CSV table of N, CA and C in Angstrom, one decimal:
chain,number,residue,atom,x,y,z
H,251,GLN,N,-5.9,-6.7,-17.0
H,251,GLN,CA,-5.3,-7.2,-16.2
H,251,GLN,C,-4.2,-6.5,-15.6
H,252,VAL,N,-4.0,-6.2,-14.5
H,252,VAL,CA,-2.9,-5.7,-13.8
H,252,VAL,C,-1.9,-6.4,-13.2
H,253,GLN,N,-0.7,-6.5,-13.2
H,253,GLN,CA,0.1,-6.9,-12.3
H,253,GLN,C,1.0,-6.0,-11.8
H,254,LEU,N,1.4,-6.3,-10.4
H,254,LEU,CA,1.7,-5.8,-9.2
H,254,LEU,C,3.1,-6.4,-9.0
H,255,VAL,N,4.2,-5.5,-8.5
H,255,VAL,CA,5.1,-5.9,-8.0
H,255,VAL,C,5.6,-4.9,-7.0
H,256,GLU,N,6.0,-5.5,-5.8
H,256,GLU,CA,6.0,-4.6,-4.8
H,256,GLU,C,7.8,-4.6,-4.6
H,257,SER,N,8.3,-3.7,-4.0
H,257,SER,CA,9.9,-3.8,-3.4
H,257,SER,C,10.2,-2.6,-2.9
H,258,GLY,N,10.9,-2.3,-2.0
H,258,GLY,CA,11.9,-1.7,-0.7
H,258,GLY,C,11.8,-2.4,0.4
H,259,GLY,N,11.3,-3.4,0.5
H,259,GLY,CA,11.1,-4.0,2.0
H,259,GLY,C,12.4,-4.3,2.8
H,260,GLY,N,12.6,-4.5,4.0
H,260,GLY,CA,13.9,-4.7,4.4
H,260,GLY,C,13.7,-4.7,5.9
H,261,SER,N,15.2,-5.0,6.7
H,261,SER,CA,14.9,-4.7,8.0
H,261,SER,C,15.4,-3.6,8.7
H,262,VAL,N,14.8,-2.8,9.6
H,262,VAL,CA,15.4,-1.6,9.9
H,262,VAL,C,15.1,-1.4,11.7
H,263,GLN,N,16.0,-0.6,12.2
H,263,GLN,CA,15.9,-0.4,13.9
H,263,GLN,C,14.4,0.4,14.3
H,264,ALA,N,13.7,0.6,15.1
H,264,ALA,CA,12.7,1.1,15.4
H,264,ALA,C,12.9,2.8,15.4
H,265,GLY,N,12.1,3.5,14.9
H,265,GLY,CA,12.2,5.0,14.5
H,265,GLY,C,13.1,5.3,12.9
H,266,GLY,N,13.6,3.9,12.2
H,266,GLY,CA,13.9,4.5,11.0
H,266,GLY,C,13.0,4.5,9.8
H,267,SER,N,13.4,4.4,8.9
H,267,SER,CA,12.5,4.7,7.8
H,267,SER,C,12.7,3.5,6.6
H,268,LEU,N,11.6,3.6,5.9
H,268,LEU,CA,11.6,2.5,4.7
H,268,LEU,C,10.7,3.3,3.3
H,269,ARG,N,10.6,3.0,2.3
H,269,ARG,CA,10.1,3.7,1.4
H,269,ARG,C,9.8,2.3,0.4
H,270,LEU,N,8.3,2.1,0.4
H,270,LEU,CA,8.1,0.8,-0.4
H,270,LEU,C,7.5,1.3,-1.8
H,271,SER,N,8.2,0.8,-3.1
H,271,SER,CA,7.2,0.7,-4.2
H,271,SER,C,6.1,-0.3,-4.5
H,272,CYS,N,5.4,0.2,-5.6
H,272,CYS,CA,4.6,-1.0,-6.3
H,272,CYS,C,4.3,0.0,-7.6
H,273,ALA,N,5.2,-1.4,-8.6
H,273,ALA,CA,5.1,-1.2,-9.8
H,273,ALA,C,4.1,-1.9,-10.7
H,274,ALA,N,3.0,-1.1,-11.9
H,274,ALA,CA,2.1,-1.7,-12.1
H,274,ALA,C,2.4,-1.6,-13.5
H,275,SER,N,2.1,-3.0,-14.2
H,275,SER,CA,1.9,-3.1,-15.6
H,275,SER,C,0.8,-2.7,-16.4
H,276,GLY,N,0.5,-2.7,-17.6
H,276,GLY,CA,-0.5,-2.1,-18.4
H,276,GLY,C,-0.3,-0.8,-18.4
H,277,ARG,N,-1.4,-0.1,-19.4
H,277,ARG,CA,-1.7,1.4,-19.5
H,277,ARG,C,-2.6,2.1,-19.1
H,278,THR,N,-3.6,1.3,-18.0
H,278,THR,CA,-4.7,2.0,-17.5
H,278,THR,C,-4.4,2.0,-16.0
H,279,PHE,N,-3.1,2.5,-15.6
H,279,PHE,CA,-2.7,2.5,-14.1
H,279,PHE,C,-4.0,3.7,-13.7
H,280,SER,N,-3.8,4.6,-14.3
H,280,SER,CA,-4.6,5.7,-13.7
H,280,SER,C,-6.1,5.6,-13.3
H,281,SER,N,-6.6,4.5,-14.2
H,281,SER,CA,-8.0,4.2,-13.8
H,281,SER,C,-8.1,3.4,-12.6
H,282,TYR,N,-7.2,3.0,-11.8
H,282,TYR,CA,-7.4,2.1,-10.7
H,282,TYR,C,-7.2,2.9,-9.3
H,283,ALA,N,-8.2,3.0,-8.3
H,283,ALA,CA,-7.5,3.5,-6.9
H,283,ALA,C,-6.4,2.3,-6.5
H,284,MET,N,-5.4,2.6,-5.6
H,284,MET,CA,-4.4,1.9,-4.9
H,284,MET,C,-4.6,1.6,-3.6
H,285,GLY,N,-4.2,0.6,-3.1
H,285,GLY,CA,-4.3,0.6,-1.5
H,285,GLY,C,-2.8,-0.2,-1.3
H,286,TRP,N,-2.1,0.1,-0.1
H,286,TRP,CA,-1.4,-1.0,0.9
H,286,TRP,C,-2.2,-1.1,2.3
H,287,PHE,N,-1.7,-2.7,2.1
H,287,PHE,CA,-2.4,-3.8,3.2
H,287,PHE,C,-1.3,-4.2,3.6
H,288,ARG,N,-1.3,-4.8,4.7
H,288,ARG,CA,-0.1,-5.8,5.6
H,288,ARG,C,-0.4,-6.9,6.2
H,289,GLN,N,0.5,-7.9,6.3
H,289,GLN,CA,-0.2,-9.1,7.3
H,289,GLN,C,0.9,-9.5,8.3
H,290,ALA,N,0.6,-9.4,9.6
H,290,ALA,CA,1.5,-10.1,10.2
H,290,ALA,C,1.6,-11.5,10.3
H,291,PRO,N,2.3,-12.1,11.2
H,291,PRO,CA,2.5,-14.0,11.2
H,291,PRO,C,0.8,-13.7,12.3
H,292,GLY,N,0.3,-15.1,11.7
H,292,GLY,CA,-1.1,-15.2,12.8
H,292,GLY,C,-2.6,-13.7,12.7
H,293,LYS,N,-1.9,-13.2,11.7
H,293,LYS,CA,-3.0,-12.1,11.8
H,293,LYS,C,-3.8,-11.8,10.4
H,294,GLU,N,-5.1,-11.3,10.5
H,294,GLU,CA,-5.7,-11.1,9.1
H,294,GLU,C,-4.7,-10.0,8.3
H,295,ARG,N,-5.2,-9.8,7.0
H,295,ARG,CA,-4.6,-8.7,6.3
H,295,ARG,C,-5.3,-7.5,6.7
H,296,ASP,N,-4.7,-6.6,6.7
H,296,ASP,CA,-5.1,-5.1,7.3
H,296,ASP,C,-4.9,-4.1,6.5
H,297,PHE,N,-5.6,-3.2,6.7
H,297,PHE,CA,-5.8,-2.0,5.8
H,297,PHE,C,-4.6,-1.0,6.6
H,298,VAL,N,-3.9,-0.5,5.5
H,298,VAL,CA,-2.8,0.7,5.8
H,298,VAL,C,-3.1,1.8,5.2
H,299,ALA,N,-3.5,2.4,3.7
H,299,ALA,CA,-3.5,3.3,3.2
H,299,ALA,C,-4.1,2.9,2.1
H,300,THR,N,-4.7,4.1,1.1
H,300,THR,CA,-5.4,4.2,0.2
H,300,THR,C,-5.4,5.2,-0.5
H,301,ILE,N,-5.4,5.5,-1.9
H,301,ILE,CA,-5.1,6.6,-2.4
H,301,ILE,C,-6.0,6.7,-3.8
H,302,THR,N,-6.7,7.7,-4.2
H,302,THR,CA,-7.7,7.6,-5.4
H,302,THR,C,-7.0,7.8,-6.7
H,303,ARG,N,-7.4,7.6,-8.0
H,303,ARG,CA,-6.5,7.3,-9.0
H,303,ARG,C,-5.9,8.6,-9.9
H,304,SER,N,-6.5,9.5,-9.1
H,304,SER,CA,-5.8,10.9,-9.7
H,304,SER,C,-4.9,11.3,-8.6
H,305,GLY,N,-5.0,10.6,-7.3
H,305,GLY,CA,-4.1,10.7,-6.0
H,305,GLY,C,-4.3,12.1,-5.3
H,306,GLY,N,-5.8,12.6,-5.7
H,306,GLY,CA,-6.0,13.6,-5.0
H,306,GLY,C,-6.8,13.3,-3.5
H,307,VAL,N,-7.0,11.9,-3.3
H,307,VAL,CA,-7.6,11.9,-2.0
H,307,VAL,C,-6.8,10.5,-1.4
H,308,THR,N,-6.4,10.4,0.1
H,308,THR,CA,-5.8,9.6,0.3
H,308,THR,C,-6.4,9.1,1.9
H,309,SER,N,-6.3,8.5,2.5
H,309,SER,CA,-7.1,7.5,3.9
H,309,SER,C,-6.2,6.7,4.4
H,310,TYR,N,-6.1,6.6,5.5
H,310,TYR,CA,-4.6,5.9,6.4
H,310,TYR,C,-5.4,5.4,7.6
H,311,LYS,N,-4.9,4.4,7.9
H,311,LYS,CA,-5.2,3.4,9.0
H,311,LYS,C,-4.9,4.4,10.4
H,312,ASP,N,-5.5,4.4,11.6
H,312,ASP,CA,-5.1,5.4,12.7
H,312,ASP,C,-4.0,5.3,12.9
H,313,SER,N,-3.2,4.1,13.1
H,313,SER,CA,-1.9,3.6,13.8
H,313,SER,C,-1.0,4.2,13.1
H,314,VAL,N,-1.3,4.4,11.9
H,314,VAL,CA,0.2,5.1,10.9
H,314,VAL,C,0.1,6.3,10.3
H,315,ARG,N,-1.3,7.0,10.5
H,315,ARG,CA,-1.3,8.3,10.0
H,315,ARG,C,-0.4,9.4,10.7
H,316,GLY,N,0.2,10.2,9.9
H,316,GLY,CA,1.4,11.2,10.1
H,316,GLY,C,2.6,10.4,10.5
H,317,ARG,N,2.9,9.1,9.9
H,317,ARG,CA,4.2,8.7,9.9
H,317,ARG,C,4.2,8.0,8.6
H,318,PHE,N,3.2,7.5,8.0
H,318,PHE,CA,3.3,7.0,6.4
H,318,PHE,C,2.9,8.2,5.7
H,319,THR,N,3.1,7.9,4.3
H,319,THR,CA,2.5,8.7,3.3
H,319,THR,C,2.3,7.9,2.1
H,320,ILE,N,1.3,7.7,1.6
H,320,ILE,CA,1.1,7.0,0.3
H,320,ILE,C,1.0,7.9,-0.9
H,321,SER,N,1.6,7.7,-2.1
H,321,SER,CA,1.6,8.8,-3.1
H,321,SER,C,1.7,7.7,-4.3
H,322,ARG,N,1.8,8.4,-5.5
H,322,ARG,CA,1.7,7.7,-6.6
H,322,ARG,C,2.1,8.6,-8.0
H,323,ASP,N,2.7,8.0,-8.9
H,323,ASP,CA,2.9,8.7,-10.0
H,323,ASP,C,2.3,7.9,-11.3
H,324,ASN,N,1.6,8.5,-12.0
H,324,ASN,CA,0.6,8.0,-13.2
H,324,ASN,C,1.6,7.7,-14.0
H,325,ALA,N,2.5,8.4,-14.3
H,325,ALA,CA,3.2,8.5,-15.5
H,325,ALA,C,4.3,7.5,-15.3
H,326,LYS,N,4.7,7.1,-14.3
H,326,LYS,CA,5.4,5.9,-14.3
H,326,LYS,C,4.9,4.8,-13.6
H,327,ASN,N,3.2,4.6,-13.6
H,327,ASN,CA,2.8,3.2,-12.9
H,327,ASN,C,3.3,2.9,-11.9
H,328,THR,N,3.3,3.9,-10.9
H,328,THR,CA,3.9,3.5,-9.6
H,328,THR,C,3.5,3.9,-8.5
H,329,MET,N,3.1,3.4,-7.5
H,329,MET,CA,2.6,4.0,-6.2
H,329,MET,C,3.7,3.5,-5.0
H,330,TYR,N,3.8,4.9,-4.2
H,330,TYR,CA,4.9,4.4,-2.9
H,330,TYR,C,4.0,4.4,-1.5
H,331,LEU,N,4.9,3.8,-0.7
H,331,LEU,CA,4.5,4.1,0.9
H,331,LEU,C,5.9,4.6,1.2
H,332,GLN,N,5.8,5.5,1.7
H,332,GLN,CA,6.7,6.1,2.7
H,332,GLN,C,6.6,6.0,4.0
H,333,MET,N,7.4,5.1,4.7
H,333,MET,CA,7.1,4.8,6.0
H,333,MET,C,8.1,5.3,7.1
H,334,ASN,N,7.8,6.4,7.8
H,334,ASN,CA,8.8,7.1,8.8
H,334,ASN,C,8.2,6.6,10.2
H,335,SER,N,9.5,6.8,11.4
H,335,SER,CA,9.2,6.7,13.0
H,335,SER,C,8.5,5.1,12.7
H,336,LEU,N,9.1,4.1,12.0
H,336,LEU,CA,8.6,2.9,12.2
H,336,LEU,C,8.7,2.3,13.8
H,337,LYS,N,8.0,1.3,14.1
H,337,LYS,CA,7.8,0.8,15.5
H,337,LYS,C,7.9,-1.1,14.9
H,338,PRO,N,8.1,-1.6,15.7
H,338,PRO,CA,8.2,-3.3,16.2
H,338,PRO,C,6.7,-3.6,15.4
H,339,GLU,N,5.6,-2.9,16.1
H,339,GLU,CA,4.2,-3.2,15.6
H,339,GLU,C,4.2,-3.1,14.0
H,340,ASP,N,4.5,-2.3,13.2
H,340,ASP,CA,4.9,-2.1,12.0
H,340,ASP,C,5.6,-3.6,11.0
H,341,THR,N,5.8,-4.5,11.7
H,341,THR,CA,6.4,-5.5,11.3
H,341,THR,C,5.4,-6.5,10.6
H,342,ALA,N,5.6,-6.7,9.1
H,342,ALA,CA,4.3,-7.4,8.4
H,342,ALA,C,5.0,-7.6,7.1
H,343,VAL,N,4.2,-8.7,6.1
H,343,VAL,CA,4.3,-8.4,4.6
H,343,VAL,C,3.3,-7.5,4.5
H,344,TYR,N,4.0,-6.4,3.6
H,344,TYR,CA,3.4,-5.6,3.1
H,344,TYR,C,2.5,-6.0,1.5
H,345,TYR,N,1.3,-5.4,1.3
H,345,TYR,CA,1.0,-5.9,-0.2
H,345,TYR,C,0.4,-4.4,-0.8
H,346,CYS,N,0.1,-4.2,-2.2
H,346,CYS,CA,-0.3,-3.1,-3.0
H,346,CYS,C,-1.3,-3.9,-3.5
H,347,ALA,N,-2.5,-2.9,-3.5
H,347,ALA,CA,-3.6,-3.9,-4.6
H,347,ALA,C,-4.0,-2.7,-5.3
H,348,ALA,N,-4.8,-2.9,-6.5
H,348,ALA,CA,-5.6,-2.3,-7.1
H,348,ALA,C,-6.9,-2.4,-7.5
H,349,LYS,N,-7.5,-1.3,-7.6
H,349,LYS,CA,-9.5,-1.7,-7.7
H,349,LYS,C,-9.8,-0.6,-8.6
H,350,TYR,N,-10.5,-1.2,-9.8
H,350,TYR,CA,-10.6,-0.2,-10.8
H,350,TYR,C,-12.0,0.5,-10.3
H,351,GLY,N,-11.7,1.8,-10.2
H,351,GLY,CA,-12.7,2.7,-9.7
H,351,GLY,C,-12.6,4.2,-9.3
H,352,SER,N,-13.6,5.1,-9.2
H,352,SER,CA,-13.1,6.3,-8.9
H,352,SER,C,-13.0,6.5,-7.6
H,353,SER,N,-13.2,5.7,-6.5
H,353,SER,CA,-13.3,6.1,-5.2
H,353,SER,C,-12.2,5.8,-4.4
H,354,TRP,N,-12.0,5.5,-3.2
H,354,TRP,CA,-10.9,5.2,-2.3
H,354,TRP,C,-11.6,4.1,-1.3
H,355,TYR,N,-10.9,3.0,-0.9
H,355,TYR,CA,-11.6,2.0,-0.7
H,355,TYR,C,-10.5,1.0,0.7
H,356,THR,N,-11.0,0.7,1.5
H,356,THR,CA,-10.2,0.3,2.7
H,356,THR,C,-10.5,-1.2,3.2
H,357,ASN,N,-11.4,-1.6,1.9
H,357,ASN,CA,-11.6,-3.1,2.7
H,357,ASN,C,-10.6,-4.2,1.6
H,358,ALA,N,-10.4,-5.1,1.9
H,358,ALA,CA,-9.5,-6.1,1.2
H,358,ALA,C,-10.2,-6.6,0.4
H,359,TYR,N,-11.4,-7.1,0.3
H,359,TYR,CA,-12.2,-7.6,-0.8
H,359,TYR,C,-12.8,-7.1,-1.7
H,360,GLU,N,-12.7,-5.7,-1.8
H,360,GLU,CA,-13.2,-4.6,-3.1
H,360,GLU,C,-11.8,-4.7,-3.7
H,361,TYR,N,-10.6,-5.0,-3.5
H,361,TYR,CA,-10.0,-5.2,-4.6
H,361,TYR,C,-9.3,-6.3,-5.6
H,362,ASP,N,-9.3,-5.9,-6.5
H,362,ASP,CA,-9.5,-6.8,-7.9
H,362,ASP,C,-7.8,-7.4,-8.0
H,363,TYR,N,-6.5,-6.6,-7.8
H,363,TYR,CA,-5.5,-7.2,-8.2
H,363,TYR,C,-4.6,-6.9,-7.0
H,364,TRP,N,-3.7,-8.2,-6.6
H,364,TRP,CA,-2.6,-8.0,-5.6
H,364,TRP,C,-1.4,-8.3,-6.0
H,365,GLY,N,-0.2,-7.5,-5.4
H,365,GLY,CA,1.0,-8.0,-5.4
H,365,GLY,C,1.3,-9.4,-4.6
H,366,GLN,N,2.7,-9.4,-4.8
H,366,GLN,CA,3.1,-10.3,-3.9
H,366,GLN,C,3.5,-10.3,-2.6
H,367,GLY,N,3.8,-9.3,-2.3
H,367,GLY,CA,4.2,-8.7,-1.0
H,367,GLY,C,5.8,-8.8,-1.0
H,368,THR,N,6.0,-7.7,0.1
H,368,THR,CA,7.5,-7.6,0.7
H,368,THR,C,7.2,-7.3,2.1
H,369,GLN,N,8.6,-8.1,2.8
H,369,GLN,CA,8.8,-8.3,4.0
H,369,GLN,C,9.2,-6.7,4.5
H,370,VAL,N,8.6,-6.1,6.0
H,370,VAL,CA,9.2,-4.9,6.4
H,370,VAL,C,9.4,-5.7,7.9
H,371,THR,N,10.4,-5.4,8.3
H,371,THR,CA,10.8,-6.0,9.9
H,371,THR,C,11.7,-5.0,10.7
H,372,VAL,N,10.9,-4.6,11.7
H,372,VAL,CA,11.2,-3.6,12.4
H,372,VAL,C,11.7,-4.0,13.8
H,373,SER,N,12.9,-3.8,14.3
H,373,SER,CA,13.7,-4.5,15.5
H,373,SER,C,13.7,-3.2,16.5
H,374,SER,N,13.3,-3.6,17.7
H,374,SER,CA,13.2,-2.7,18.7
H,374,SER,C,14.8,-2.3,19.4
């Protein structure tokens, strides 16, 4: 069992930055690939970024590549999402997720555990 808790959300103006954190419980964090997803009102949950369990491979949604950076610190059982040059269309609830496995994963249905989400609001 893995419990995930997101933090770091908030309200910023367009062009600003936020850093999201996802703290995981348990001793096997390094066995899980991790991902960030987001859900805007009235829309489906959408892939944002994923990272392998070692942190060696990352993948991003096209619209955030170059602006967002996913990373992890296995010693701290924590994953991060650094978000720069934020746009109003980035407004959503952001969720972190964990998937037991050695690859990287971009589909929500592949993930085993989810956090409760943190709100990010970007104003123009």
